[in-house]
Short mmCIF file of C-alpha atoms and ligand atoms in Angstrom, two decimals:
data_model
loop_
_atom_site.label_atom_id
_atom_site.label_comp_id
_atom_site.label_asym_id
_atom_site.label_seq_id
_atom_site.Cartn_x
_atom_site.Cartn_y
_atom_site.Cartn_z
CA MET A 971 5.61 1.65 39.46
CA ALA A 972 7.12 4.75 40.88
CA ASN A 973 5.82 4.62 44.46
CA TYR A 974 6.55 0.88 45.17
CA SER A 975 9.37 0.35 47.67
CA ILE A 976 11.48 -2.81 47.70
CA PHE A 977 9.79 -3.66 51.04
CA ALA A 978 6.32 -3.34 49.54
CA LEU A 979 7.41 -5.63 46.67
CA GLY A 980 8.67 -8.23 49.11
CA ARG A 981 5.53 -8.05 51.21
CA ASN A 982 3.35 -8.47 48.14
CA ALA A 983 5.41 -11.40 46.96
CA LEU A 984 4.93 -13.17 50.32
CA GLN A 985 1.22 -12.44 50.32
CA ARG A 986 0.93 -14.16 46.93
CA HIS A 987 -1.00 -11.22 45.45
CA ARG A 988 -3.71 -11.40 48.10
CA HIS A 989 -4.92 -8.04 49.46
CA TRP A 990 -3.64 -6.19 46.45
CA PRO A 991 -5.83 -3.13 45.89
CA ARG A 992 -7.69 -2.94 42.62
CA VAL A 993 -5.86 -0.73 40.11
CA TRP A 994 -9.17 0.34 38.61
CA ARG A 995 -12.76 -0.23 39.69
CA SER A 996 -15.12 -2.69 38.09
CA PRO A 997 -18.38 -0.69 38.13
CA LYS A 998 -21.85 -1.65 36.91
CA PRO A 999 -22.93 0.57 34.02
CA ARG A 1000 -25.01 3.60 34.89
CA PRO A 1001 -28.23 4.14 32.86
CA SER A 1002 -26.71 7.09 31.11
CA TYR A 1003 -23.43 9.00 30.57
CA ASP A 1004 -22.38 12.23 28.90
CA ALA A 1005 -20.21 10.20 26.53
CA ILE A 1006 -19.52 6.56 25.81
CA ILE A 1007 -16.34 5.18 24.28
CA VAL A 1008 -16.72 1.80 22.63
CA GLY A 1009 -13.50 -0.22 22.80
CA GLY A 1010 -11.08 -0.52 25.73
CA GLY A 1011 -7.84 -0.70 23.76
CA GLY A 1012 -5.08 1.87 24.15
CA HIS A 1013 -6.83 4.35 21.92
CA GLY A 1014 -10.19 4.12 23.67
CA LEU A 1015 -8.68 4.34 27.13
CA ALA A 1016 -6.43 7.22 26.17
CA THR A 1017 -9.47 9.06 24.71
CA ALA A 1018 -11.36 8.60 27.98
CA TYR A 1019 -8.33 9.80 29.98
CA TYR A 1020 -7.88 13.00 27.96
CA LEU A 1021 -11.63 13.65 27.93
CA ALA A 1022 -11.57 13.64 31.70
CA LYS A 1023 -8.19 15.31 32.19
CA GLN A 1024 -8.31 18.03 29.57
CA HIS A 1025 -12.05 18.56 28.88
CA GLY A 1026 -13.43 18.09 32.43
CA MET A 1027 -15.79 15.23 31.33
CA ASP A 1028 -15.99 12.75 34.17
CA ASN A 1029 -19.38 11.20 33.52
CA ILE A 1030 -18.11 8.87 30.80
CA ALA A 1031 -17.74 5.13 30.27
CA VAL A 1032 -15.47 2.90 28.27
CA LEU A 1033 -17.31 -0.24 27.13
CA GLU A 1034 -15.07 -3.22 26.32
CA LYS A 1035 -16.46 -6.53 25.03
CA GLY A 1036 -13.60 -8.55 26.47
CA TRP A 1037 -10.80 -7.31 28.74
CA ILE A 1038 -8.99 -4.02 28.30
CA GLY A 1039 -5.96 -4.24 26.05
CA GLY A 1040 -7.06 -7.73 24.79
CA GLY A 1041 -7.38 -6.52 21.18
CA ASN A 1042 -4.57 -5.22 19.02
CA THR A 1043 -3.13 -3.19 21.90
CA GLY A 1044 -2.06 -6.42 23.59
CA ARG A 1045 -1.20 -8.17 20.32
CA ASN A 1046 1.06 -5.67 18.60
CA THR A 1047 4.82 -5.52 18.32
CA THR A 1048 5.10 -2.11 19.94
CA ILE A 1049 7.12 -0.18 17.34
CA VAL A 1050 6.89 3.56 17.87
CA ARG A 1051 8.07 6.02 15.19
CA SER A 1052 6.80 9.03 13.24
CA ASN A 1053 8.69 8.84 9.96
CA TYR A 1054 5.75 8.99 7.58
CA LEU A 1055 5.78 10.57 4.13
CA ASN A 1056 3.10 13.24 4.09
CA PRO A 1057 3.13 16.35 6.29
CA GLU A 1058 -0.33 15.52 7.61
CA SER A 1059 0.96 12.13 8.78
CA ALA A 1060 4.19 13.51 10.16
CA ALA A 1061 2.10 15.96 12.22
CA ILE A 1062 -0.16 13.36 13.70
CA TYR A 1063 2.47 10.67 14.37
CA ASP A 1064 4.99 13.18 15.71
CA HIS A 1065 2.32 14.61 17.99
CA ALA A 1066 2.00 11.12 19.38
CA LEU A 1067 5.81 10.62 19.62
CA ASN A 1068 6.09 13.85 21.62
CA LEU A 1069 3.47 12.55 24.03
CA TRP A 1070 5.24 9.16 24.32
CA GLN A 1071 8.32 10.97 25.64
CA GLY A 1072 6.56 12.15 28.81
CA LEU A 1073 3.91 9.44 29.08
CA SER A 1074 5.31 7.53 32.07
CA GLN A 1075 5.43 10.77 34.07
CA GLU A 1076 1.99 11.85 32.84
CA LEU A 1077 0.37 8.59 33.92
CA ASN A 1078 2.72 7.89 36.92
CA PHE A 1079 2.99 4.40 35.36
CA ASN A 1080 6.07 3.04 33.67
CA VAL A 1081 5.06 2.41 30.02
CA MET A 1082 8.71 1.43 29.35
CA PHE A 1083 9.07 3.73 26.33
CA SER A 1084 12.49 2.93 24.96
CA PRO A 1085 13.70 5.17 22.14
CA ARG A 1086 16.33 2.71 20.85
CA GLY A 1087 16.03 3.79 17.19
CA VAL A 1088 14.05 2.26 14.29
CA ILE A 1089 15.80 1.27 11.08
CA ASN A 1090 14.09 0.68 7.75
CA LEU A 1091 16.26 -1.30 5.30
CA ALA A 1092 16.67 -0.64 1.57
CA HIS A 1093 17.36 -3.71 -0.61
CA ASP A 1094 17.39 -2.18 -4.10
CA HIS A 1095 18.00 1.20 -5.71
CA HIS A 1096 14.32 1.96 -6.13
CA GLU A 1097 13.72 1.36 -2.44
CA ALA A 1098 16.81 3.42 -1.51
CA ARG A 1099 15.46 6.33 -3.58
CA GLU A 1100 12.02 6.09 -2.04
CA LEU A 1101 13.47 5.96 1.49
CA ARG A 1102 15.73 8.95 0.83
CA ARG A 1103 12.72 10.84 -0.42
CA ARG A 1104 10.93 10.04 2.89
CA ILE A 1105 14.00 11.25 4.84
CA TYR A 1106 13.88 14.62 3.03
CA ALA A 1107 10.12 14.89 3.60
CA ASN A 1108 10.59 14.06 7.28
CA GLN A 1109 13.37 16.65 7.69
CA LEU A 1110 11.19 19.29 6.02
CA ALA A 1111 8.42 18.41 8.48
CA GLY A 1112 10.77 18.60 11.47
CA VAL A 1113 10.85 14.87 12.04
CA ASP A 1114 14.26 13.35 12.73
CA ALA A 1115 15.44 10.96 9.97
CA GLU A 1116 18.84 10.02 8.56
CA TRP A 1117 20.37 7.71 6.00
CA VAL A 1118 22.64 4.98 7.35
CA THR A 1119 25.19 3.13 5.23
CA PRO A 1120 25.95 -0.65 5.56
CA THR A 1121 29.02 0.24 7.63
CA GLN A 1122 26.92 2.25 10.07
CA LEU A 1123 24.34 -0.51 10.09
CA ARG A 1124 27.00 -3.01 11.18
CA ALA A 1125 27.70 -0.79 14.23
CA LEU A 1126 24.03 -0.19 14.97
CA CYS A 1127 22.97 -3.86 14.68
CA PRO A 1128 25.90 -6.26 14.59
CA ILE A 1129 23.77 -9.40 13.94
CA LEU A 1130 22.44 -8.02 10.64
CA ASN A 1131 23.55 -9.96 7.55
CA LEU A 1132 25.39 -7.47 5.33
CA ASP A 1133 26.74 -10.08 2.87
CA PRO A 1134 26.33 -8.48 -0.62
CA GLY A 1135 25.60 -11.98 -1.94
CA MET A 1136 22.32 -12.47 -0.06
CA ARG A 1137 19.01 -12.78 -1.92
CA TYR A 1138 18.07 -9.17 -1.17
CA PRO A 1139 21.36 -7.40 -0.31
CA ILE A 1140 21.20 -4.46 2.12
CA LEU A 1141 22.15 -1.17 0.44
CA GLY A 1142 21.58 1.00 3.51
CA GLY A 1143 18.58 2.26 5.41
CA THR A 1144 16.83 5.01 7.27
CA LEU A 1145 17.18 5.56 11.00
CA GLN A 1146 14.82 7.43 13.23
CA ARG A 1147 16.69 7.70 16.56
CA ARG A 1148 13.67 9.03 18.50
CA GLY A 1149 11.71 5.90 17.56
CA GLY A 1150 11.69 2.68 19.55
CA VAL A 1151 9.36 0.47 21.47
CA ALA A 1152 7.09 0.61 24.57
CA ARG A 1153 5.34 -1.97 26.74
CA HIS A 1154 1.93 -2.52 25.20
CA ASP A 1155 0.03 -3.82 28.22
CA ALA A 1156 1.43 -1.07 30.43
CA VAL A 1157 0.01 1.50 28.06
CA ALA A 1158 -3.49 0.11 28.46
CA TRP A 1159 -3.10 -0.30 32.22
CA GLY A 1160 -1.52 3.12 32.72
CA TYR A 1161 -4.31 4.89 30.87
CA ALA A 1162 -6.98 2.75 32.57
CA ARG A 1163 -5.70 3.49 36.05
CA ALA A 1164 -5.36 7.21 35.35
CA ALA A 1165 -8.79 7.42 33.72
CA ASP A 1166 -10.44 5.47 36.53
CA ARG A 1167 -8.94 7.88 39.06
CA LEU A 1168 -10.55 10.73 37.18
CA GLY A 1169 -13.94 9.06 37.52
CA VAL A 1170 -14.22 7.22 34.20
CA ASP A 1171 -16.19 3.96 34.38
CA ILE A 1172 -14.29 1.16 32.64
CA ILE A 1173 -16.79 -1.65 31.97
CA GLN A 1174 -15.34 -4.95 30.75
CA ASN A 1175 -17.27 -7.91 29.37
CA CYS A 1176 -19.75 -5.41 27.92
CA GLU A 1177 -20.24 -5.88 24.22
CA VAL A 1178 -21.96 -3.24 22.17
CA THR A 1179 -24.58 -5.04 20.06
CA GLY A 1180 -26.57 -2.20 18.64
CA MET A 1181 -26.93 1.56 18.42
CA THR A 1182 -29.97 3.60 19.47
CA ILE A 1183 -30.43 6.24 16.79
CA ASN A 1184 -33.44 8.54 16.43
CA ASP A 1185 -33.95 11.32 13.91
CA GLY A 1186 -30.37 10.99 12.74
CA ARG A 1187 -28.96 11.40 16.32
CA VAL A 1188 -27.27 8.77 18.45
CA GLU A 1189 -29.00 8.37 21.83
CA GLY A 1190 -27.08 5.47 23.23
CA VAL A 1191 -26.00 1.88 22.66
CA GLN A 1192 -27.43 -1.57 23.31
CA THR A 1193 -25.00 -3.84 25.14
CA SER A 1194 -24.71 -7.32 26.62
CA GLN A 1195 -25.35 -5.53 29.97
CA GLY A 1196 -28.43 -3.62 28.79
CA GLU A 1197 -29.08 -0.29 27.08
CA ILE A 1198 -26.89 2.64 28.05
CA LEU A 1199 -27.79 6.15 26.94
CA ALA A 1200 -25.38 8.92 25.91
CA PRO A 1201 -25.64 11.90 23.50
CA ARG A 1202 -22.08 11.29 22.30
CA VAL A 1203 -20.56 7.96 21.30
CA GLY A 1204 -16.95 7.48 20.14
CA VAL A 1205 -16.13 4.13 18.53
CA VAL A 1206 -12.51 2.96 18.75
CA ALA A 1207 -12.86 -0.71 17.85
CA ALA A 1208 -9.92 -1.29 15.47
CA GLY A 1209 -10.58 -4.43 13.37
CA HIS A 1210 -14.26 -4.49 14.35
CA SER A 1211 -14.98 -0.91 13.33
CA SER A 1212 -16.99 -1.99 10.22
CA VAL A 1213 -19.15 -4.21 12.40
CA LEU A 1214 -19.96 -1.28 14.69
CA ALA A 1215 -20.48 1.09 11.76
CA ALA A 1216 -23.01 -1.36 10.30
CA MET A 1217 -25.00 -1.12 13.58
CA ALA A 1218 -25.46 2.57 12.69
CA GLY A 1219 -26.25 1.87 9.10
CA LEU A 1220 -22.90 3.15 7.93
CA ARG A 1221 -20.31 1.64 5.58
CA LEU A 1222 -16.68 2.57 6.23
CA PRO A 1223 -13.88 2.30 3.64
CA LEU A 1224 -12.08 -0.42 5.61
CA GLU A 1225 -10.94 -3.98 5.17
CA SER A 1226 -10.20 -6.19 8.17
CA HIS A 1227 -7.22 -8.52 7.85
CA PRO A 1228 -5.32 -10.74 10.28
CA LEU A 1229 -1.79 -9.45 11.05
CA GLN A 1230 0.54 -11.99 12.65
CA ALA A 1231 3.51 -11.86 15.00
CA LEU A 1232 5.59 -14.31 17.02
CA VAL A 1233 8.19 -14.33 19.77
CA SER A 1234 11.23 -16.53 20.35
CA GLU A 1235 12.55 -18.04 23.52
CA PRO A 1236 14.39 -15.42 25.58
CA VAL A 1237 18.06 -14.91 24.83
CA LYS A 1238 20.81 -12.53 25.97
CA PRO A 1239 20.71 -8.97 24.52
CA ILE A 1240 21.63 -9.30 20.84
CA MET A 1241 19.42 -6.71 19.21
CA PRO A 1242 20.00 -3.14 20.37
CA THR A 1243 17.59 -1.48 17.95
CA VAL A 1244 14.48 -2.18 15.83
CA VAL A 1245 14.99 -3.37 12.24
CA MET A 1246 12.28 -3.43 9.59
CA SER A 1247 12.38 -4.54 5.97
CA ASN A 1248 9.42 -3.73 3.69
CA LYS A 1249 10.94 -5.66 0.81
CA VAL A 1250 11.01 -9.04 2.56
CA HIS A 1251 8.03 -8.31 4.85
CA ALA A 1252 9.78 -8.91 8.18
CA TYR A 1253 10.90 -6.99 11.22
CA MET A 1254 12.47 -7.76 14.60
CA SER A 1255 13.27 -6.22 17.92
CA GLN A 1256 14.11 -7.62 21.34
CA SER A 1257 11.86 -7.35 24.33
CA ASP A 1258 13.21 -6.49 27.81
CA LYS A 1259 12.65 -10.15 28.72
CA GLY A 1260 15.01 -11.18 25.96
CA GLU A 1261 12.46 -12.56 23.50
CA LEU A 1262 12.91 -11.66 19.86
CA VAL A 1263 9.71 -10.06 18.70
CA ILE A 1264 9.08 -10.79 15.04
CA GLY A 1265 6.40 -9.58 12.69
CA ALA A 1266 4.98 -10.17 9.23
CA GLY A 1267 2.86 -8.70 6.50
CA ILE A 1268 -0.96 -8.92 6.62
CA ASP A 1269 -2.70 -12.11 5.61
CA GLY A 1270 -4.04 -11.62 2.09
CA TYR A 1271 -7.70 -12.45 2.90
CA ASN A 1272 -10.26 -10.68 5.07
CA SER A 1273 -11.03 -12.37 8.34
CA TYR A 1274 -11.86 -11.89 12.04
CA ALA A 1275 -9.91 -14.99 13.16
CA GLN A 1276 -7.09 -13.89 15.46
CA ARG A 1277 -4.82 -16.66 14.37
CA GLY A 1278 -3.55 -16.17 10.86
CA SER A 1279 -2.30 -18.47 8.15
CA LEU A 1280 0.85 -20.63 8.11
CA PRO A 1281 2.34 -19.52 4.76
CA VAL A 1282 2.65 -15.88 5.88
CA ILE A 1283 4.51 -16.82 9.04
CA GLU A 1284 6.71 -19.33 7.19
CA GLU A 1285 7.77 -16.60 4.69
CA THR A 1286 8.45 -14.23 7.55
CA ILE A 1287 10.75 -16.67 9.31
CA ARG A 1288 12.56 -17.40 6.00
CA ALA A 1289 13.27 -13.70 5.68
CA ILE A 1290 14.28 -13.29 9.32
CA VAL A 1291 16.77 -16.11 9.07
CA GLU A 1292 18.31 -14.55 6.01
CA LEU A 1293 18.49 -11.09 7.59
CA PHE A 1294 19.70 -12.41 10.96
CA PRO A 1295 21.37 -15.84 10.43
CA ILE A 1296 22.12 -16.05 14.16
CA THR A 1297 18.36 -16.82 14.67
CA SER A 1298 18.33 -20.00 12.61
CA ARG A 1299 18.32 -22.42 15.59
CA LEU A 1300 16.17 -20.29 17.87
CA LYS A 1301 12.94 -21.82 19.15
CA MET A 1302 9.76 -19.86 18.62
CA MET A 1303 7.48 -19.75 21.68
CA ARG A 1304 4.25 -18.11 20.64
CA GLN A 1305 2.43 -16.97 17.51
CA TRP A 1306 -0.79 -14.99 17.21
CA ALA A 1307 -2.71 -12.50 15.10
CA GLY A 1308 -4.75 -9.39 15.59
CA ILE A 1309 -7.43 -7.97 13.28
CA VAL A 1310 -6.25 -4.77 11.64
CA ASP A 1311 -8.57 -2.25 9.93
CA VAL A 1312 -6.93 -1.03 6.72
CA CYS A 1313 -8.02 2.06 4.79
CA PRO A 1314 -7.41 2.37 1.04
CA ASP A 1315 -4.79 5.10 1.65
CA ALA A 1316 -3.25 3.34 4.70
CA SER A 1317 -4.12 6.33 6.88
CA PRO A 1318 -6.50 6.48 9.85
CA ILE A 1319 -9.96 7.93 10.16
CA ILE A 1320 -10.78 10.29 13.07
CA SER A 1321 -14.11 11.67 12.16
CA ALA A 1322 -17.64 12.73 12.82
CA THR A 1323 -20.19 10.63 10.85
CA PRO A 1324 -23.55 11.37 9.18
CA VAL A 1325 -25.17 10.34 12.48
CA GLU A 1326 -25.13 13.31 14.83
CA GLY A 1327 -23.13 12.62 18.03
CA LEU A 1328 -21.49 9.48 16.64
CA PHE A 1329 -17.74 9.55 15.95
CA PHE A 1330 -15.26 6.97 14.73
CA ASN A 1331 -11.55 6.61 15.38
CA CYS A 1332 -10.30 3.70 13.26
CA GLY A 1333 -8.29 2.64 10.21
CA TRP A 1334 -4.97 2.65 12.01
CA GLY A 1335 -4.40 -0.66 10.30
CA THR A 1336 -1.04 -2.18 11.08
CA GLY A 1337 0.44 0.94 12.65
CA GLY A 1338 -1.78 2.45 15.36
CA PHE A 1339 0.08 1.50 18.50
CA LYS A 1340 2.63 4.25 17.92
CA ALA A 1341 -0.25 6.73 17.66
CA THR A 1342 -2.01 5.75 20.87
CA PRO A 1343 -1.34 8.88 22.97
CA GLY A 1344 -1.82 11.25 20.09
CA SER A 1345 -4.90 9.49 18.81
CA GLY A 1346 -6.56 9.60 22.27
CA HIS A 1347 -5.63 13.23 22.74
CA LEU A 1348 -7.03 14.31 19.40
CA PHE A 1349 -10.14 12.15 19.52
CA ALA A 1350 -10.93 13.53 22.97
CA HIS A 1351 -10.73 17.03 21.53
CA THR A 1352 -12.95 16.03 18.57
CA LEU A 1353 -15.57 14.42 20.86
CA ALA A 1354 -15.54 17.20 23.41
CA LYS A 1355 -15.77 20.09 20.91
CA GLY A 1356 -17.78 18.36 18.31
CA GLU A 1357 -15.22 19.30 15.66
CA ALA A 1358 -11.79 18.12 14.57
CA HIS A 1359 -8.50 19.36 15.99
CA PRO A 1360 -6.40 20.90 13.20
CA ILE A 1361 -3.99 17.94 13.36
CA ASN A 1362 -6.70 15.31 12.75
CA ALA A 1363 -8.82 17.42 10.34
CA PRO A 1364 -7.18 15.85 7.25
CA PHE A 1365 -8.19 12.39 8.51
CA ALA A 1366 -11.95 12.92 8.34
CA LEU A 1367 -14.23 10.71 6.28
CA GLU A 1368 -14.73 13.53 3.76
CA ARG A 1369 -11.39 12.73 2.21
CA PHE A 1370 -12.91 9.63 0.58
CA TYR A 1371 -15.37 11.94 -1.22
CA SER A 1372 -13.06 14.86 -1.95
CA GLY A 1373 -10.15 12.65 -3.03
CA ALA A 1374 -7.72 14.31 -0.64
CA LEU A 1375 -6.26 10.97 0.39
CA VAL A 1376 -3.15 10.74 2.60
CA ALA A 1377 -1.34 7.89 0.84
CA GLU A 1378 0.99 6.18 3.24
CA HIS A 1379 1.44 2.64 1.92
CA GLY A 1380 5.20 3.11 1.70
CA ALA A 1381 5.63 4.23 5.29
CA ALA A 1382 2.93 2.12 6.89
CA ALA A 1383 5.42 -0.67 7.62
CA VAL A 1384 6.12 -4.09 6.29
CA ALA A 1385 2.63 -4.99 6.93
CA HIS A 1386 0.78 -3.43 3.97
P1 LIG B 397 -7.67 -2.43 20.07
O1 LIG B 397 -6.54 -2.56 21.05
O2 LIG B 397 -7.90 -3.60 19.18
O3 LIG B 397 -8.93 -2.04 20.85
C1 LIG B 397 -10.23 -2.15 20.34
C2 LIG B 397 -11.07 -2.78 21.34
O4 LIG B 397 -12.46 -2.73 20.90
C3 LIG B 397 -10.75 -4.26 21.55
O5 LIG B 397 -10.31 -4.41 22.86
C4 LIG B 397 -12.04 -4.97 21.28
O6 LIG B 397 -12.30 -6.08 22.10
C5 LIG B 397 -13.09 -3.85 21.47
N1 LIG B 397 -14.34 -4.09 20.75
C6 LIG B 397 -14.52 -4.53 19.47
N2 LIG B 397 -15.82 -4.67 19.21
C7 LIG B 397 -16.46 -4.29 20.34
C8 LIG B 397 -17.86 -4.20 20.67
N3 LIG B 397 -18.83 -4.58 19.80
N4 LIG B 397 -18.21 -3.77 21.93
C9 LIG B 397 -17.23 -3.41 22.83
N5 LIG B 397 -15.93 -3.48 22.53
C10 LIG B 397 -15.57 -3.90 21.32
N6 LIG B 397 1.17 -0.70 15.51
C11 LIG B 397 2.33 0.04 15.65
O7 LIG B 397 2.29 1.27 15.69
N7 LIG B 397 3.48 -0.60 15.83
C12 LIG B 397 3.62 -1.95 15.76
O8 LIG B 397 4.70 -2.48 15.90
C13 LIG B 397 2.45 -2.69 15.50
N8 LIG B 397 2.56 -4.04 15.40
C14 LIG B 397 1.39 -4.76 15.24
C15 LIG B 397 1.53 -6.15 15.21
C16 LIG B 397 0.40 -6.95 15.18
C17 LIG B 397 0.54 -8.44 15.13
C18 LIG B 397 -0.88 -6.32 15.12
C19 LIG B 397 -2.13 -7.14 15.06
C20 LIG B 397 -1.02 -4.94 15.12
C21 LIG B 397 0.15 -4.16 15.14
N9 LIG B 397 0.08 -2.77 15.20
C22 LIG B 397 1.21 -2.03 15.39
C23 LIG B 397 -1.22 -2.08 15.06
C24 LIG B 397 -1.79 -1.70 16.44
O9 LIG B 397 -1.83 -2.83 17.26
C25 LIG B 397 -3.18 -1.13 16.38
O10 LIG B 397 -3.28 -0.14 15.36
C26 LIG B 397 -3.59 -0.45 17.72
O11 LIG B 397 -3.19 -1.24 18.79
C27 LIG B 397 -5.03 -0.20 17.68
O12 LIG B 397 -5.38 0.21 19.03
P2 LIG B 397 -6.93 0.33 19.39
O13 LIG B 397 -6.98 0.72 20.80
O14 LIG B 397 -7.58 1.15 18.37
O15 LIG B 397 -7.49 -1.18 19.15
O1 LIG B 398 3.74 0.65 12.16
O2 LIG B 398 5.88 0.55 12.58
C1 LIG B 398 4.79 0.00 12.36
C2 LIG B 398 4.70 -1.41 12.43
C3 LIG B 398 5.70 -2.27 12.61
C4 LIG B 398 5.15 -3.51 12.58
C5 LIG B 398 3.84 -3.47 12.46
N1 LIG B 398 3.55 -2.13 12.35
#
């Protein structure tokens, strides 16, 4: 953190963390607020921060059933990029990417955004054609994207297996240089600290169990800490969005699936960039601690179990060893899953609902971490003004009635 001196660090180390000031308060819920955000992940905390910072709303609460960042925010593999196919998506993800670039300064908290480039591999001619089409679409939308040949790939990621005899040979790939990774927990903590300082109540261990709705208007929520009233409620609950929608009598076009990841023992720097392969459903980057961060496709069944199934992770490792043979004797340290909320068009929902005052921000599926600052920024606008910002207008629930879907299965990562 910016204002920590080496002496302060030494003093804190000797004090064994005693006397450390709280980074955010732990308030009891007030009986009522001007707005409630359900879900203390990155998106919910960012929404609260921008509501307070940009819309002057300081009588707001974030209600989190567990601990902040304990959902997908703390479980994801932190890839940040904006190279989606459709102009609507390029606009929303690039809005987020622009905010990432100044986020540590904005929050005065090092979120360790590291634009080390993101590569998407092509393993056959069809895939190469589709990826080139995405490059052209990105360039038209003002998003940086370029084609890289196998020779360029060797320079960008020397441990990549470019043997033409492999099961799925690498024909080239796309590179977004502005893409990269960030530190997931720091994003939650940075937004939490900044929101708290603007007066936002962050209330952990507070599960929303019901909605108070009268005459088609939301009046508050029932929680494990009692009823809390508010004329505006924004739900940002990722994999549990359908559960919360059901409390309001709504059905969202979402499926919840486990998505798995795992990390290796730490090793020296071997992986200077992020490499993803949709074809073999695997991707890898290296954390600043040295662990290789590896991810998979979604489990095929619907579930709320944050563990995942063995066959998916076995297939992922098989693909990783073929792509990066150097990893074959590496020990894996941890494996986990998060519950992702997948829309039929693999695009998010940021929307008002038929219940007045009740809004949902969900459906980010396997790819919402990259959107965190943009999603919070736009959802805050939508909640404060009661209407969509032009960038998130295409992502309203109406699209499932009008048919104006924003189909992003190709760009939504290995995971779909
Ligand atoms: P969350 O962080 O899940 O926050 C929602 C919060 O709501 C949770 O903390 C939960 O406890 C809380 N909640 C739920 N129900 C209730 C209730 N009833 N009352 C109160 N609180 C409640 N995206 C990328 O862009 N790049 C990646 O590399 C990437 N990798 C991923 C890898 C894995 C393994 C997983 C699982 C996801 C990945 N994602 C990635 C997706 C990304 O993690 C999510 O889209 C994003 O983090 C969602 O953020 P959120 O704040 O909406 O959700
Ligand atoms: O959206 O880039 C992404 C992603 C990578 C891994 C999981 N999601």
